[in-house]
Amino acid sequence: MKIELVCDHICELGEGPVWDARGNKICWVDIVNGEIHEYDVNHRKLKTIPVHQMIGAMALKRNGNYVAALQHGFAFINRQTGEIKMIGDPEAHLSNNRFNDGKCDPAGRFWAGTMPFSEDSPAGSVYCLETDLSIEKKIGGVTVSNGMAWSHDHRTLYYIDSPSFEVVGYSYDVTTGDISGKKLIIAVSKEDGSPDGMTIDNEGMLWVAHWGGWKLTRWNPVTGKKLKEIALPVSQVTSCTFGGDHGEDLYITSAKIHLTAEQLEKQPLAGSLFVIRNCGFAGEACFEFAGA
Ligand code: BGC
Ligand code: CA
């Protein structure tokens, strides 16, 4: 598998890749720099939208704009003008927390989780922005809320709270958005680095990014067995998603935050966005937000 650089932009904390099939763009965030990046694959052009506060994650709306989880709550972002419309902040009272990873579910609700900046206490939660723009708390007691993916039969939500070194599964009701019955799906070994962002491929297998692990892995969620490892030239691998005309290209984000000058010498590409074109697997584009 050939790992290529998408462009030469380096993020502090690159995360949350989303494939925009209408525009043939790969979009991702730099959490701490508060930026959305969009790379036009056909025209090889990078555009950056500043959001003026940290941004944990975003998803596309059906009208092509973004819904996002910003440091100060859920928001809509106009892609053309950069205008930000705040929707609501479920953690206005928790100034030591920020939003981290998030994604839309198969019914078009937007889910995103929070974490304390200190990453050392279970002060975070997972919230769901319903399509009527109400906000519901779904999971409490999380430390570094990260990857989410839904099974193709829409009956399971896979979820990662990074310091647990686990991927867990909840029974998921697509009609109501209710989750129940947490189960262990994958136990990640400490040597692999902590599990971070996640996606699912067309065969229902999970792809997990490993923070501190220099790798991406593919797992069977039914057996809990690791099927594949892909080594990367950076230690802090943060997330991945499928893109391209037929979902055949695998995009991978990374971070350079917290690395020392000495470490950066050994991984000068830390913070880059990578792609493995025609990776031999494929996945659907992310779900879009179905609210107005
Ligand atoms: C967070 C980082 C954190 C890392 C650890 C990332 O998603 O944004 O702040 O250090 O996960 O797993
Ligand atoms: Ca992440």
CSV table of N, CA, C and O in Angstrom, one decimal, residues 161-214:
chain,number,residue,atom,x,y,z
A,161,ASP,N,-13.7,5.5,23.8
A,161,ASP,CA,-13.2,6.5,24.7
A,161,ASP,C,-11.7,6.2,24.9
A,161,ASP,O,-11.4,5.1,25.5
A,162,SER,N,-10.8,7.0,24.3
A,162,SER,CA,-9.4,6.5,24.0
A,162,SER,C,-8.7,5.9,25.2
A,162,SER,O,-8.1,4.8,25.1
A,163,PRO,N,-8.7,6.5,26.4
A,163,PRO,CA,-7.9,5.9,27.5
A,163,PRO,C,-8.4,4.5,28.0
A,163,PRO,O,-7.7,3.9,28.7
A,164,SER,N,-9.6,4.1,27.5
A,164,SER,CA,-10.1,2.8,27.9
A,164,SER,C,-9.4,1.7,27.1
A,164,SER,O,-9.5,0.5,27.4
A,165,PHE,N,-8.7,2.1,26.0
A,165,PHE,CA,-8.1,1.1,25.1
A,165,PHE,C,-9.1,0.1,24.6
A,165,PHE,O,-8.8,-1.1,24.4
A,166,GLU,N,-10.4,0.5,24.4
A,166,GLU,CA,-11.4,-0.4,24.0
A,166,GLU,C,-12.2,0.3,22.8
A,166,GLU,O,-12.4,1.5,22.8
A,167,VAL,N,-12.8,-0.6,22.0
A,167,VAL,CA,-13.9,-0.2,21.2
A,167,VAL,C,-15.1,-0.9,21.8
A,167,VAL,O,-15.1,-2.1,22.0
A,168,VAL,N,-16.1,-0.2,22.1
A,168,VAL,CA,-17.3,-0.8,22.7
A,168,VAL,C,-18.5,-0.7,21.7
A,168,VAL,O,-18.4,0.1,20.7
A,169,GLY,N,-19.5,-1.5,21.9
A,169,GLY,CA,-20.7,-1.4,21.0
A,169,GLY,C,-21.9,-1.2,21.9
A,169,GLY,O,-22.0,-1.8,23.0
A,170,TYR,N,-22.8,-0.3,21.4
A,170,TYR,CA,-24.1,-0.1,22.1
A,170,TYR,C,-25.2,-0.6,21.1
A,170,TYR,O,-25.1,-0.3,19.9
A,171,SER,N,-26.2,-1.2,21.6
A,171,SER,CA,-27.4,-1.4,20.7
A,171,SER,C,-28.0,-0.1,20.4
A,171,SER,O,-28.1,0.8,21.3
A,172,TYR,N,-28.3,0.1,19.1
A,172,TYR,CA,-28.7,1.4,18.6
A,172,TYR,C,-30.0,1.3,17.9
A,172,TYR,O,-30.2,0.4,17.1
A,173,ASP,N,-30.9,2.2,18.2
A,173,ASP,CA,-32.2,2.3,17.6
A,173,ASP,C,-32.2,3.4,16.6
A,173,ASP,O,-32.3,4.6,17.1
A,174,VAL,N,-32.2,3.1,15.4
A,174,VAL,CA,-32.1,4.2,14.4
A,174,VAL,C,-33.3,5.1,14.4
A,174,VAL,O,-33.2,6.3,14.1
A,175,THR,N,-34.5,4.6,14.7
A,175,THR,CA,-35.7,5.4,14.7
A,175,THR,C,-35.7,6.5,15.8
A,175,THR,O,-36.1,7.6,15.6
A,176,THR,N,-35.2,6.1,17.0
A,176,THR,CA,-35.3,7.0,18.2
A,176,THR,C,-33.9,7.6,18.5
A,176,THR,O,-33.8,8.6,19.2
A,177,GLY,N,-32.8,7.0,18.0
A,177,GLY,CA,-31.5,7.4,18.4
A,177,GLY,C,-31.1,6.9,19.8
A,177,GLY,O,-30.0,7.3,20.3
A,178,ASP,N,-31.9,6.0,20.4
A,178,ASP,CA,-31.6,5.5,21.7
A,178,ASP,C,-30.5,4.5,21.7
A,178,ASP,O,-30.4,3.7,20.7
A,179,ILE,N,-29.6,4.5,22.7
A,179,ILE,CA,-28.6,3.4,22.8
A,179,ILE,C,-28.7,2.7,24.1
A,179,ILE,O,-29.2,3.3,25.1
A,180,SER,N,-28.3,1.5,24.2
A,180,SER,CA,-28.4,0.7,25.4
A,180,SER,C,-27.4,-0.4,25.4
A,180,SER,O,-26.8,-0.8,24.3
A,181,GLY,N,-27.1,-1.0,26.5
A,181,GLY,CA,-26.4,-2.3,26.6
A,181,GLY,C,-25.0,-2.2,26.0
A,181,GLY,O,-24.7,-2.8,25.0
A,182,LYS,N,-24.1,-1.5,26.8
A,182,LYS,CA,-22.7,-1.4,26.3
A,182,LYS,C,-22.0,-2.8,26.4
A,182,LYS,O,-22.1,-3.5,27.3
A,183,LYS,N,-21.2,-3.1,25.3
A,183,LYS,CA,-20.5,-4.4,25.2
A,183,LYS,C,-19.1,-4.2,24.7
A,183,LYS,O,-18.9,-3.3,23.9
A,184,LEU,N,-18.1,-5.0,25.2
A,184,LEU,CA,-16.8,-4.9,24.7
A,184,LEU,C,-16.7,-5.5,23.3
A,184,LEU,O,-17.2,-6.6,23.0
A,185,ILE,N,-16.2,-4.7,22.3
A,185,ILE,CA,-16.0,-5.2,20.9
A,185,ILE,C,-14.6,-5.6,20.6
A,185,ILE,O,-14.3,-6.6,20.1
A,186,ILE,N,-13.7,-4.6,20.9
A,186,ILE,CA,-12.2,-4.8,20.7
A,186,ILE,C,-11.4,-4.4,21.9
A,186,ILE,O,-11.7,-3.3,22.4
A,187,ALA,N,-10.5,-5.2,22.3
A,187,ALA,CA,-9.5,-4.7,23.3
A,187,ALA,C,-8.2,-4.4,22.6
A,187,ALA,O,-7.7,-5.3,21.9
A,188,VAL,N,-7.8,-3.2,22.7
A,188,VAL,CA,-6.5,-2.7,22.0
A,188,VAL,C,-5.4,-2.9,23.0
A,188,VAL,O,-5.5,-2.5,24.2
A,189,SER,N,-4.3,-3.4,22.5
A,189,SER,CA,-3.1,-3.6,23.4
A,189,SER,C,-2.4,-2.3,23.6
A,189,SER,O,-2.3,-1.5,22.6
A,190,LYS,N,-1.8,-2.0,24.8
A,190,LYS,CA,-1.2,-0.8,25.1
A,190,LYS,C,-0.1,-0.4,24.1
A,190,LYS,O,0.2,0.7,23.8
A,191,GLU,N,0.7,-1.5,23.6
A,191,GLU,CA,1.8,-1.2,22.7
A,191,GLU,C,1.3,-0.6,21.4
A,191,GLU,O,2.1,0.0,20.6
A,192,ASP,N,0.1,-0.8,21.1
A,192,ASP,CA,-0.5,-0.3,19.8
A,192,ASP,C,-0.8,1.2,19.8
A,192,ASP,O,-1.1,1.8,18.8
A,193,GLY,N,-0.7,1.8,21.0
A,193,GLY,CA,-1.1,3.2,21.1
A,193,GLY,C,-2.6,3.3,21.4
A,193,GLY,O,-3.3,2.3,21.1
A,194,SER,N,-3.1,4.4,21.8
A,194,SER,CA,-4.5,4.4,22.2
A,194,SER,C,-5.4,4.6,21.0
A,194,SER,O,-5.1,5.3,20.0
A,195,PRO,N,-6.6,3.9,21.0
A,195,PRO,CA,-7.5,4.0,19.8
A,195,PRO,C,-8.1,5.4,19.8
A,195,PRO,O,-8.5,6.0,20.8
A,196,ASP,N,-8.1,6.0,18.6
A,196,ASP,CA,-8.6,7.4,18.4
A,196,ASP,C,-9.8,7.4,17.4
A,196,ASP,O,-10.8,6.8,17.8
A,197,GLY,N,-9.7,7.9,16.3
A,197,GLY,CA,-10.8,8.0,15.3
A,197,GLY,C,-11.0,6.6,14.7
A,197,GLY,O,-10.2,5.7,14.7
A,198,MET,N,-12.2,6.5,14.1
A,198,MET,CA,-12.6,5.2,13.6
A,198,MET,C,-13.6,5.3,12.4
A,198,MET,O,-14.4,6.3,12.3
A,199,THR,N,-13.5,4.4,11.5
A,199,THR,CA,-14.5,4.3,10.4
A,199,THR,C,-14.9,2.8,10.1
A,199,THR,O,-14.2,1.9,10.7
A,200,ILE,N,-15.9,2.6,9.3
A,200,ILE,CA,-16.3,1.3,9.0
A,200,ILE,C,-16.2,1.1,7.4
A,200,ILE,O,-16.5,2.0,6.7
A,201,ASP,N,-15.8,-0.1,7.0
A,201,ASP,CA,-15.8,-0.3,5.5
A,201,ASP,C,-17.0,-1.1,5.0
A,201,ASP,O,-17.9,-1.4,5.8
A,202,ASN,N,-17.1,-1.3,3.7
A,202,ASN,CA,-18.2,-1.9,3.1
A,202,ASN,C,-18.5,-3.3,3.6
A,202,ASN,O,-19.6,-3.9,3.4
A,203,GLU,N,-17.4,-4.0,4.1
A,203,GLU,CA,-17.6,-5.3,4.7
A,203,GLU,C,-18.0,-5.3,6.1
A,203,GLU,O,-18.0,-6.4,6.8
A,204,GLY,N,-18.2,-4.1,6.7
A,204,GLY,CA,-18.6,-4.0,8.1
A,204,GLY,C,-17.4,-4.1,9.0
A,204,GLY,O,-17.6,-4.3,10.3
A,205,MET,N,-16.2,-4.0,8.5
A,205,MET,CA,-15.0,-4.1,9.4
A,205,MET,C,-14.6,-2.7,9.8
A,205,MET,O,-14.8,-1.7,9.1
A,206,LEU,N,-14.0,-2.6,11.0
A,206,LEU,CA,-13.7,-1.3,11.6
A,206,LEU,C,-12.2,-1.0,11.4
A,206,LEU,O,-11.4,-1.8,11.5
A,207,TRP,N,-12.0,0.3,11.1
A,207,TRP,CA,-10.7,0.8,10.9
A,207,TRP,C,-10.4,1.8,12.0
A,207,TRP,O,-11.2,2.7,12.2
A,208,VAL,N,-9.3,1.6,12.7
A,208,VAL,CA,-9.0,2.4,13.9
A,208,VAL,C,-7.7,3.1,13.8
A,208,VAL,O,-6.7,2.5,13.4
A,209,ALA,N,-7.6,4.4,14.1
A,209,ALA,CA,-6.4,5.1,14.1
A,209,ALA,C,-5.8,5.0,15.5
A,209,ALA,O,-6.5,5.1,16.5
A,210,HIS,N,-4.4,4.9,15.6
A,210,HIS,CA,-3.8,4.7,16.9
A,210,HIS,C,-2.9,5.9,17.2
A,210,HIS,O,-1.9,6.1,16.6
A,211,TRP,N,-3.3,6.6,18.2
A,211,TRP,CA,-2.5,7.8,18.8
A,211,TRP,C,-1.3,7.2,19.6
A,211,TRP,O,-1.5,6.4,20.5
A,212,GLY,N,-0.1,7.6,19.1
A,212,GLY,CA,1.0,7.0,19.8
A,212,GLY,C,1.4,5.7,19.3
A,212,GLY,O,2.3,5.0,19.9
A,213,GLY,N,0.8,5.2,18.2
A,213,GLY,CA,1.0,3.8,17.8
A,213,GLY,C,1.5,3.7,16.4
A,213,GLY,O,1.8,2.6,15.9
A,214,TRP,N,1.7,4.8,15.6
A,214,TRP,CA,2.3,4.8,14.3
A,214,TRP,C,1.5,3.9,13.3
A,214,TRP,O,2.1,3.3,12.4
